[in-house]
């Protein structure tokens, strides 16, 4: 799986193994918080956000990073003069808050991590743009921007680069339960919600592809847009959809933010269930281009990139159509795309005749 | 101020200015959280952690990074074969939780950010050591380790490097008020609590010093220890001190984690008050060595490094001695070191005849 991706410098096998070592250690720390009367829900281990109950309140807590997408914005700026750091700021928050709302925690505060290699990064307009995009995404997520940290790490972060991450705390509404997979049932409907393009995952692959093209990031897509321009389309923030679904009392049983590992993320829950996708969303032009240029099989493309499905909601039988309507009212594109079935933990993409087995997504 | 430090690649003037731009933007987002019924206390803007009230609970929330200290551990490992990443993991958590407890929020969950330049970083024992140190500091802080993110960022983070940061959420006990400076009064006593050495701040300066020494990190200190060995002494976690002070009902009016900007941080609170220090703690050998080798004046040394004072507590008149006793019971070295006075916002280090004026610490 994803050998093309690994050639781009991302060794998910090693990283996933290291992640499991860290998770195992973290798992042994649950009792440490007893000193504070706080209870960390171990069922949230390996979920996109950790869930903690403290003083009668249930919160979700996440720290997430943007990956290497900022280097595309920097290269694009060098080539064209266009400052696209507004989108990068938006992307950073989206990566964080979309993970937070997956567990049913609606983010209320976000902190920023902007680590540069040299203070010269702050010249020009890019910092103001980054800040503006970060702020705008916080607004779309319903979260205050608390603060954060913006160190210069000479010799550690590359001179022209910025390492972007963020952290968020969200509130699980008192009327709801955290979404940790326990509520998933055979018969649940899978609603796939459209992405806008690359989002935060696949940037290393995209850079590797651009490096091999004679026109690089200026390579034209079929629409006439350049590759770089399209790669920098800002992410979608899905918080409002989860918020509205909870408000409307839709039977939302689980949610998955489709990021690294692509649609393998549909089997993120620690459950022995099969996820059968019968309809796939339209593929954004830029992702189709990437998949083709990187010579990814359908199996590798959908197991690596979001391929048009940025978020998945798993809802009670019959609630899919209502959620789709709610989504469309909010401006999202969404479709009832499949069904949860009893069976081994796996994802079946019927239109492509592709199946991902449980051992292809080991996050615990 | 700190020109020696700036030669080491840290341009605090530019960074502080950028930080203020981001803070101003963040400040305009407070109302965004109203959608969640959450209220961010604007008095916490510019404080080490942001304070938010949500569903009747008051939390502190912080994201903080280790800076470049991990590169010293890596260089030391290359030179000696000794793996000191346990201390680095401990340092990372200390940087985060010490900031959190400053506002009176006792951390209950910590998330990790481990960003490497290449998956090869994970070879050998260093990841296991890092994880062990991270876990141990969480235990000392009374916080569960929730999870986090460990990306590989090829081309963004240097190949042999790791960018370390973390985030924490803390609970302000129901019986206490957040420590945001409002309670500070003339007559309050200043208790300085000892550091163990470099802690998380000054690593870039230390690297620059080592680069200029013929023996580099192996340069011997007077005690016979090497510079590198001493630089890698792990930080002190001060959470238990704040916890116990709150439990004991000591009149803790404010707390300051002495990090970048050294003892200038004593005037962190947004108050027009003078902080007069009459006694300074013993200077750790490694910091005395650094200050001398970098040819820092006393003014620059104490305005840049912690010089033996890792944490400051500001307590009601007469409560200093009790806090010192509490501190010693917990194994900290602490002393009543000075007094808060009415007067312009400034720090006076009497033994050195050094004064830092308000415009030498602009974090808002």
XYZ file of C-alpha atoms in Angstrom:
728
model
C 0.000 0.000 0.000
C 1.122 3.508 -0.826
C 4.601 2.727 -2.017
C 4.323 5.838 -4.193
C 3.545 7.749 -1.039
C 6.498 6.296 0.749
C 8.759 7.344 -2.078
C 7.538 10.853 -1.243
C 9.167 10.480 2.173
C 6.263 9.410 4.333
C 6.865 6.036 5.903
C 3.490 5.308 7.459
C 4.498 1.828 8.598
C 7.287 3.168 10.826
C 5.186 6.113 11.946
C 2.162 4.000 12.794
C 4.372 1.639 14.796
C 5.897 4.551 16.715
C 2.435 5.964 17.254
C 1.359 2.673 18.795
C 4.350 2.716 21.174
C 3.401 6.226 22.288
C -0.263 5.291 22.560
C 0.540 2.268 24.690
C 2.530 4.463 27.035
C -0.183 7.115 27.067
C -2.761 4.427 27.822
C -0.941 3.621 31.039
C -1.366 7.206 32.278
C -5.146 7.365 32.592
C -5.003 7.108 36.369
C -2.619 10.085 36.650
C -5.568 12.443 36.198
C -7.388 10.992 39.195
C -5.464 13.559 41.273
C -7.641 16.153 39.517
C -10.869 14.179 39.659
C -10.651 13.915 35.882
C -11.525 10.752 33.997
C -10.054 10.089 30.576
C -12.283 7.780 28.565
C -9.999 5.009 27.352
C -12.444 4.271 24.557
C -11.206 7.527 23.009
C -7.623 6.220 22.716
C -6.824 6.057 19.028
C -9.828 8.220 18.175
C -9.226 11.621 16.543
C -9.618 13.405 19.895
C -9.313 12.254 23.453
C -12.410 12.536 25.649
C -12.167 13.570 29.287
C -14.813 14.057 31.930
C -13.975 16.652 34.533
C -16.180 18.362 37.101
C -19.283 17.024 35.392
C -18.340 18.288 31.942
C -17.215 16.135 29.010
C -14.610 17.632 26.691
C -12.754 16.550 23.593
C -9.107 17.543 23.283
C -6.923 17.348 20.225
C -3.538 18.446 18.947
C -3.130 18.127 15.190
C -0.751 19.470 12.571
C -1.023 20.632 9.008
C 1.824 18.525 7.669
C 3.955 19.936 4.868
C 1.293 21.840 2.945
C 2.795 25.201 3.934
C 5.816 24.424 1.756
C 3.519 24.297 -1.283
C 2.245 27.778 -0.446
C 5.801 28.991 -0.061
C 6.888 27.497 -3.385
C 3.785 28.873 -5.076
C 4.520 32.316 -3.681
C 8.077 32.142 -5.009
C 6.806 31.149 -8.455
C 3.854 33.520 -8.796
C 4.142 36.167 -6.111
C 0.705 35.146 -4.862
C 0.330 34.906 -1.085
C -1.949 31.962 -0.273
C -1.184 31.729 3.424
C -4.731 32.713 4.244
C -5.811 29.282 2.988
C -2.953 27.661 4.904
C -4.115 29.270 8.141
C -7.635 28.067 7.406
C -6.350 24.553 6.650
C -4.475 24.385 9.951
C -7.579 25.077 11.997
C -9.667 22.760 9.821
C -7.254 19.888 10.502
C -7.678 20.453 14.222
C -11.378 21.167 14.613
C -12.541 18.484 12.190
C -10.759 15.941 14.371
C -12.300 17.460 17.485
C -15.884 17.301 16.274
C -15.474 13.658 15.192
C -15.854 12.575 18.810
C -18.936 14.755 19.202
C -17.029 17.566 20.937
C -17.808 20.976 19.480
C -14.645 23.095 19.637
C -14.801 26.276 21.680
C -11.141 27.273 21.850
C -8.184 26.755 19.512
C -4.497 27.474 20.117
C -1.940 27.946 17.357
C 1.563 26.611 16.804
C 3.576 28.538 14.221
C 7.220 27.389 14.241
C 9.536 29.070 11.757
C 13.134 28.343 10.867
C 14.105 31.995 10.841
C 12.503 35.299 11.782
C 12.809 36.292 8.109
C 9.725 34.166 7.489
C 7.760 37.074 8.933
C 8.640 39.446 6.098
C 5.984 40.394 3.559
C 2.282 39.695 3.906
C 2.310 35.991 4.681
C 2.052 36.237 8.457
C -0.910 38.620 8.265
C -2.562 36.276 5.768
C -1.891 33.209 7.876
C -3.391 34.938 10.905
C -6.449 36.063 8.922
C -7.129 32.544 7.642
C -6.604 31.032 11.062
C -9.071 33.502 12.552
C -11.678 32.938 9.834
C -11.628 29.166 10.353
C -12.028 29.645 14.099
C -15.125 31.699 13.357
C -16.492 28.999 11.060
C -15.844 26.434 13.780
C -17.495 28.454 16.543
C -14.277 28.573 18.548
C -12.351 31.423 20.085
C -8.685 31.659 19.167
C -7.018 31.488 22.554
C -3.343 31.990 21.879
C -0.469 29.702 21.118
C 3.194 29.702 20.451
C 5.291 31.040 17.574
C 8.924 30.078 18.110
C 11.813 30.419 15.718
C 13.704 27.123 15.646
C 16.936 27.796 13.783
C 18.543 24.649 12.413
C 15.528 22.572 13.323
C 12.860 23.961 10.992
C 14.073 24.792 7.474
C 14.919 28.458 6.933
C 12.085 29.294 4.588
C 9.563 27.007 6.237
C 6.853 27.124 8.853
C 5.654 24.149 10.858
C 1.971 24.631 11.610
C -0.173 22.878 14.155
C -2.937 23.629 16.564
C -4.818 22.357 19.512
C -8.482 22.551 20.405
C -10.823 21.843 23.263
C -14.438 21.034 22.518
C -17.551 20.479 24.549
C -19.674 17.357 24.225
C -23.191 18.773 24.631
C -24.845 17.638 27.852
C -27.629 16.057 25.792
C -25.218 13.940 23.728
C -22.743 11.124 24.232
C -19.189 11.158 22.876
C -18.921 9.467 19.478
C -16.401 6.713 20.109
C -17.749 3.909 17.996
C -19.872 2.064 20.536
C -23.111 3.280 18.936
C -22.275 1.955 15.461
C -24.637 -0.788 14.334
C -25.131 -2.899 11.248
C -27.659 -1.094 9.110
C -26.303 2.370 9.877
C -26.055 4.597 6.846
C -22.786 6.130 5.709
C -23.006 9.742 4.563
C -19.935 10.998 2.735
C -19.431 14.753 2.782
C -17.476 16.385 -0.028
C -13.952 17.720 0.357
C -12.718 20.784 -1.519
C -9.527 19.096 -2.696
C -6.299 18.110 -0.993
C -7.119 19.399 2.509
C -4.209 18.731 4.890
C -3.179 15.278 3.711
C -1.127 14.301 0.729
C 1.059 17.397 0.572
C 4.307 15.418 0.542
C 2.971 13.334 -2.327
C 1.852 16.472 -4.161
C 5.295 18.020 -3.771
C 6.935 14.876 -5.091
C 4.606 14.928 -8.098
C 5.280 18.611 -8.759
C 9.013 17.979 -8.585
C 8.741 15.487 -11.419
C 6.685 17.732 -13.713
C 8.550 20.065 -16.038
C 6.182 22.912 -15.176
C 6.083 21.970 -11.506
C 3.319 23.680 -9.547
C 2.443 25.683 -12.667
C 1.408 22.555 -14.581
C -2.073 23.168 -15.989
C -5.039 21.047 -14.985
C -7.793 20.338 -17.507
C -9.771 23.342 -16.262
C -6.850 25.614 -16.996
C -6.083 26.195 -13.318
C -2.530 25.458 -12.268
C -1.701 22.496 -10.045
C -0.374 24.794 -7.322
C -3.429 27.024 -7.368
C -5.744 24.044 -7.009
C -3.645 22.341 -4.331
C -4.050 25.484 -2.246
C -7.856 25.479 -2.231
C -8.740 25.781 1.404
C -10.112 22.860 3.419
C -13.694 22.428 4.512
C -14.565 22.869 8.197
C -17.192 20.254 9.100
C -17.996 21.390 12.636
C -21.312 23.033 11.755
C -22.564 19.778 10.282
C -21.876 17.813 13.454
C -23.295 20.650 15.537
C -26.507 20.783 13.546
C -26.863 17.002 13.479
C -26.647 16.929 17.273
C -29.091 19.844 17.602
C -31.572 18.203 15.280
C -31.404 14.932 17.169
C -30.203 12.992 14.133
C -28.952 9.551 15.141
C -25.290 10.343 14.618
C -23.446 7.195 15.699
C -19.916 8.022 14.603
C -17.954 10.442 12.449
C -14.637 10.116 10.678
C -12.392 12.840 9.305
C -10.864 11.445 6.120
C -7.189 12.425 6.296
C -4.001 10.371 6.011
C -4.876 6.778 5.020
C -7.705 8.119 2.817
C -10.934 6.143 2.896
C -9.325 3.485 5.053
C -10.319 5.953 7.766
C -13.932 4.831 7.390
C -13.021 1.831 9.574
C -11.389 3.980 12.232
C -13.745 2.827 14.998
C -12.479 -0.043 17.105
C -15.365 -2.259 15.986
C -15.696 -5.461 14.036
C -17.869 -4.062 11.259
C -17.809 -3.828 7.486
C -18.266 -0.462 5.790
C -19.719 -0.902 2.326
C -19.573 2.165 0.084
C -21.903 1.912 -2.889
C -21.483 5.409 -4.298
C -18.357 7.527 -4.346
C -18.377 11.315 -4.557
C -17.056 13.302 -7.493
C -13.265 13.406 -7.452
C -11.809 16.926 -7.287
C -9.824 17.623 -10.441
C -6.612 18.167 -8.492
C -6.825 14.784 -6.760
C -7.538 12.967 -10.008
C -4.509 14.701 -11.488
C -2.308 13.734 -8.533
C -3.422 10.126 -8.563
C -2.707 9.847 -12.255
C 0.615 11.679 -12.175
C 1.788 9.579 -9.215
C 0.573 6.459 -11.039
C -1.497 5.424 -8.048
C -3.886 2.544 -8.526
C -7.453 3.264 -7.468
C -6.688 1.207 -4.412
C -3.672 3.336 -3.495
C -5.333 6.622 -4.396
C -8.404 5.999 -2.213
C -6.234 4.523 0.515
C -4.058 7.634 0.636
C -6.019 10.729 -0.429
C -9.580 11.782 0.392
C -10.573 11.544 -3.309
C -13.511 13.879 -2.739
C -14.791 12.497 0.568
C -13.501 14.769 3.317
C -15.728 13.588 6.135
C -17.987 10.655 6.881
C -20.993 10.475 9.162
C -22.505 7.178 10.264
C -26.159 7.559 11.146
C -29.100 5.458 12.256
C -31.013 3.656 9.499
C -33.286 6.153 7.782
C -31.481 9.237 9.119
C -29.111 9.538 6.154
C -31.492 11.500 3.967
C -32.226 13.944 6.794
C -28.516 14.498 7.414
C -27.947 15.062 3.701
C -30.676 17.694 3.730
C -29.174 19.351 6.815
C -25.757 19.284 5.162
C -27.042 20.875 1.973
C -28.796 23.618 3.949
C -25.427 24.448 5.475
C -23.706 24.506 2.081
C -22.013 21.128 2.221
C -22.284 18.567 -0.571
C -23.237 15.216 0.886
C -24.766 11.937 -0.136
C -25.939 8.713 1.443
C -23.121 6.579 0.120
C -23.212 3.238 1.816
C -24.066 1.045 4.740
C -22.506 -0.477 7.830
C -22.785 -4.259 7.836
C -21.957 -7.020 10.233
C -18.769 -8.701 9.126
C -15.007 -8.352 9.499
C -13.567 -4.874 10.056
C -12.970 -3.632 6.551
C -13.916 -1.004 3.998
C -15.398 -2.096 0.677
C -15.466 0.460 -2.114
C -17.917 -1.303 -4.426
C -17.656 0.960 -7.476
C -13.903 0.297 -7.573
C -13.969 -3.323 -6.436
C -11.484 -2.347 -3.734
C -11.394 -3.716 -0.191
C -9.189 -2.512 2.668
C -8.777 -5.038 5.447
C -8.432 -4.298 9.143
C -4.649 -4.705 9.111
C -4.397 -1.829 6.656
C -5.414 0.657 9.342
C -3.735 0.032 12.651
C -3.888 3.110 14.799
C -4.091 1.449 18.209
C 19.199 43.609 25.291
C 20.217 40.132 24.307
C 22.257 40.956 21.266
C 24.322 37.861 22.033
C 21.095 35.929 21.992
C 20.085 37.423 18.681
C 23.390 36.405 17.182
C 22.327 32.897 18.137
C 19.415 33.251 15.725
C 16.592 34.254 18.010
C 15.178 37.621 17.069
C 12.813 38.279 19.947
C 11.930 41.771 18.705
C 10.498 40.441 15.440
C 8.910 37.468 17.170
C 7.312 39.536 19.897
C 5.907 41.907 17.274
C 4.460 38.996 15.290
C 3.085 37.538 18.494
C 1.291 40.798 19.174
C -0.252 40.771 15.679
C -1.542 37.255 16.278
C -2.730 38.137 19.778
C -4.629 41.163 18.489
C -6.373 38.974 15.947
C -7.053 36.290 18.544
C -8.457 38.936 20.872
C -11.129 39.739 18.301
C -12.387 36.145 18.380
C -13.633 35.931 21.957
C -17.260 36.161 20.864
C -16.906 33.210 18.468
C -17.183 30.823 21.415
C -20.561 32.227 22.432
C -22.052 29.646 20.029
C -20.863 27.049 22.553
C -21.837 28.989 25.668
C -18.128 29.294 26.407
C -16.550 32.455 27.747
C -12.875 33.161 27.198
C -11.520 35.472 29.882
C -9.800 38.282 27.998
C -7.730 39.027 31.077
C -5.879 35.790 30.241
C -4.704 37.145 26.864
C -0.934 37.361 27.015
C -0.837 35.158 30.100
C 0.933 31.767 29.903
C -2.392 29.961 29.418
C -5.780 31.092 28.252
C -8.677 30.747 30.685
C -12.122 29.676 29.531
C -15.345 29.139 31.407
C -17.626 26.524 29.932
C -20.641 24.760 31.412
C -19.785 26.068 34.859
C -16.196 24.848 34.797
C -13.098 27.058 34.457
C -10.187 25.619 32.503
C -6.732 26.759 31.501
C -5.501 25.806 28.035
C -1.987 26.057 26.685
C 0.108 24.991 23.735
C 3.839 25.347 24.275
C 6.994 24.062 22.620
C 10.397 22.923 23.774
C 12.359 25.076 21.361
C 15.633 23.722 19.988
C 16.854 21.802 23.029
C 16.307 18.454 21.307
C 19.157 19.271 18.929
C 21.533 19.410 21.911
C 20.443 15.905 22.906
C 20.981 14.731 19.362
C 24.449 16.269 19.141
C 25.326 14.866 22.559
C 24.186 11.427 21.466
C 26.369 11.651 18.359
C 29.376 12.658 20.460
C 29.003 10.265 23.373
C 26.496 7.592 22.397
C 24.411 8.561 25.419
C 20.660 8.753 24.851
C 19.269 11.680 26.869
C 15.878 11.880 25.221
C 14.210 10.842 28.443
C 15.114 14.276 29.831
C 13.972 15.907 26.595
C 10.547 14.282 26.899
C 10.370 15.435 30.501
C 11.381 18.971 29.478
C 8.653 19.126 26.845
C 5.895 18.376 29.321
C 7.456 20.697 31.909
C 7.371 23.586 29.427
C 3.664 22.986 28.894
C 2.365 22.220 32.370
C 4.392 24.914 34.137
C 2.694 27.459 31.890
C -0.685 25.893 32.579
C -0.412 26.025 36.360
C 0.689 29.677 36.265
C -2.924 30.731 35.743
C -4.047 28.497 38.600
C -5.216 25.705 36.305
C -3.957 22.287 37.388
C -3.291 20.215 34.259
C -5.281 17.019 33.882
C -4.517 16.060 30.281
C -1.518 16.635 28.005
C -1.162 15.957 24.286
C 2.161 15.530 22.500
C 3.546 16.910 19.265
C 6.577 15.025 17.951
C 7.467 16.218 14.423
C 10.457 14.577 12.788
C 12.208 15.345 9.527
C 12.535 11.719 8.573
C 11.269 8.393 9.841
C 14.915 7.442 10.449
C 14.714 9.525 13.621
C 12.852 6.583 15.137
C 15.837 4.241 14.981
C 17.651 3.297 18.171
C 16.371 3.951 21.673
C 15.582 7.642 21.494
C 11.868 7.356 20.788
C 11.331 4.958 23.682
C 13.317 7.297 25.928
C 11.404 10.349 24.777
C 8.121 8.582 25.457
C 9.292 7.440 28.898
C 10.308 10.956 29.909
C 7.111 12.435 28.559
C 5.087 9.934 30.550
C 7.052 10.492 33.756
C 6.523 14.256 33.611
C 2.790 13.734 33.058
C 2.760 11.654 36.225
C 4.618 14.357 38.150
C 2.118 16.907 36.852
C -0.951 14.844 37.749
C -2.098 14.750 34.137
C -3.062 11.907 31.853
C -1.254 11.735 28.536
C -4.118 11.882 26.082
C -2.539 11.432 22.687
C -1.107 13.760 20.115
C 0.475 13.803 16.740
C 3.790 12.513 15.423
C 4.176 13.509 11.778
C 7.217 13.231 9.577
C 7.719 16.534 7.798
C 10.348 15.925 5.127
C 12.026 19.087 3.938
C 10.372 21.129 6.650
C 11.974 19.738 9.795
C 15.692 18.953 9.492
C 16.493 15.307 8.773
C 18.053 14.442 12.111
C 15.791 16.698 14.150
C 12.584 16.515 16.121
C 10.306 19.462 16.805
C 8.658 18.939 20.176
C 5.642 20.652 21.631
C 2.628 19.842 23.695
C -0.711 21.090 24.797
C -2.509 20.827 28.115
C -5.867 21.481 29.663
C -6.060 22.268 33.356
C -8.811 22.758 35.864
C -9.073 25.836 38.034
C -10.328 24.378 41.323
C -13.876 25.467 42.120
C -12.599 27.027 45.333
C -10.014 29.202 43.554
C -9.902 32.047 41.058
C -7.710 32.067 37.967
C -4.366 33.799 38.578
C -4.368 36.563 35.999
C -2.687 39.363 37.867
C -5.706 41.178 39.298
C -4.951 39.937 42.813
C -1.385 41.282 42.889
C -0.926 44.009 45.486
C 1.936 46.135 46.783
C 3.399 44.318 49.748
C 3.015 40.880 48.185
C 6.037 38.684 48.695
C 7.966 37.186 45.797
C 9.062 33.576 46.265
C 11.609 32.375 43.735
C 11.742 28.629 43.202
C 14.965 27.063 41.993
C 15.497 25.765 38.478
C 17.643 22.729 37.727
C 19.568 24.459 34.942
C 18.715 25.482 31.401
C 15.139 24.147 31.304
C 13.556 24.836 27.903
C 14.924 28.305 27.237
C 18.322 29.328 25.990
C 19.049 26.260 23.901
C 19.872 28.277 20.791
C 22.294 30.381 22.802
C 23.825 27.232 24.320
C 24.324 25.731 20.880
C 25.982 28.911 19.651
C 28.301 28.851 22.662
C 29.152 25.185 22.132
C 29.896 25.866 18.473
C 32.562 28.381 19.472
C 34.285 26.120 22.016
C 37.043 23.834 20.766
C 35.634 20.958 22.819
C 32.058 21.872 22.006
C 29.487 20.100 24.170
C 32.311 18.118 25.774
C 33.860 21.240 27.292
C 34.357 20.594 31.008
C 32.625 22.671 33.649
C 34.385 23.361 36.962
C 32.706 20.329 38.539
C 34.151 18.101 35.864
C 30.805 17.490 34.201
C 30.668 18.264 30.504
C 28.693 21.221 29.179
C 26.406 18.921 27.183
C 25.721 16.656 30.125
C 24.754 19.613 32.315
C 22.663 21.302 29.628
C 20.583 18.135 29.464
C 19.612 18.093 33.142
C 15.865 17.768 33.085
C 13.544 20.638 33.946
C 11.583 21.020 37.131
C 7.797 20.538 37.046
C 6.241 23.110 39.388
C 2.625 21.937 39.270
C 2.671 20.253 42.685
C 3.745 23.500 44.295
C 0.817 25.451 42.860
C -1.518 22.578 43.672
C -0.401 22.411 47.296
C -0.461 26.206 47.677
C -4.085 26.252 46.529
C -4.977 23.302 48.770
C -3.372 24.929 51.772
C -5.189 28.191 51.166
C -1.970 30.172 50.794
C -2.697 33.616 49.356
C -1.235 32.879 45.953
C -1.863 36.035 43.915
C 0.093 35.262 40.782
C 2.697 32.864 39.390
C 5.240 33.256 36.626
C 7.154 30.579 34.770
C 10.612 32.025 34.105
C 11.373 31.085 30.503
C 12.435 33.193 27.510
C 13.136 36.780 28.643
C 14.578 35.430 31.908
C 13.654 37.357 35.037
C 11.941 40.010 32.956
C 9.092 37.509 33.207
C 8.553 38.593 36.819
C 6.624 41.571 35.430
C 4.483 39.441 33.160
C 1.214 40.530 34.749
C -0.554 43.390 33.025
C -0.226 45.583 36.121
C 1.556 48.801 36.981
C 3.721 47.406 39.763
C 7.400 47.192 40.640
C 8.960 43.832 41.472
C 11.940 44.289 43.755
C 14.191 41.247 44.131
C 16.482 41.488 47.138
C 17.993 38.012 47.064
C 18.837 35.926 44.015
C 19.077 32.147 44.056
C 22.277 30.211 43.488
C 23.190 30.144 39.801
C 23.432 26.639 38.317
C 26.970 26.014 37.168
C 25.905 25.476 33.579
C 24.141 28.837 33.385
C 27.079 30.685 34.916
C 29.301 28.995 32.330
C 26.977 29.962 29.470
C 26.679 33.573 30.586
C 30.431 33.886 30.830
C 31.209 32.092 27.582
C 28.627 34.168 25.710
C 30.046 37.302 27.364
C 26.621 38.271 28.631
C 26.461 41.134 31.092
C 24.551 40.363 34.285
C 21.729 42.407 32.792
C 21.644 40.303 29.622
C 22.134 37.003 31.436
C 19.253 37.570 33.868
C 17.121 39.048 31.092
C 17.589 35.963 28.915
C 18.155 32.863 31.061
C 16.474 31.746 34.290
C 19.821 32.002 36.191
C 18.562 29.625 38.859
C 15.027 30.953 39.283
C 12.687 28.704 37.322
C 9.391 29.814 38.782
C 8.083 32.718 40.812
C 5.118 32.841 43.149
C 3.641 36.110 44.369
C 1.875 35.679 47.689
C 0.040 37.727 50.263
C 2.216 39.530 52.833
C 3.339 37.027 55.439
C 2.524 33.947 53.311
C 5.980 33.707 51.772
C 7.521 31.727 54.599
C 4.626 29.250 54.567
C 4.975 28.740 50.839
C 8.715 28.200 51.197
C 8.032 25.542 53.802
C 5.444 23.875 51.565
C 7.896 23.998 48.680
C 10.678 22.406 50.695
C 8.357 19.635 51.873
C 7.737 18.847 48.219
C 11.451 18.839 47.414
C 11.713 22.241 45.766
C 14.319 24.803 46.765
C 12.627 28.138 47.340
C 13.193 31.415 49.128
C 11.330 34.605 49.884
C 13.317 36.784 47.516
C 11.610 40.112 47.226
C 8.539 42.280 47.336
C 5.919 43.781 45.062
C 5.797 47.564 45.372
C 3.656 50.318 44.007
C 5.507 52.051 41.213
C 6.089 51.746 37.484
C 5.949 48.289 35.912
C 9.515 47.081 36.178
C 11.782 44.461 37.706
C 14.599 45.551 39.995
C 17.335 43.018 40.735
C 18.929 44.766 43.693
C 21.967 42.523 44.194
C 22.999 43.244 40.593
C 21.837 46.852 40.399
C 19.858 45.887 37.297
C 16.432 47.222 36.353
C 14.236 46.027 33.492
C 11.617 48.541 32.428
C 8.125 47.764 31.154
C 9.091 48.238 27.508
C 11.573 45.369 27.856
C 8.746 42.853 28.133
C 5.953 43.465 25.678
C 3.869 40.370 25.261
C 0.487 42.013 24.618
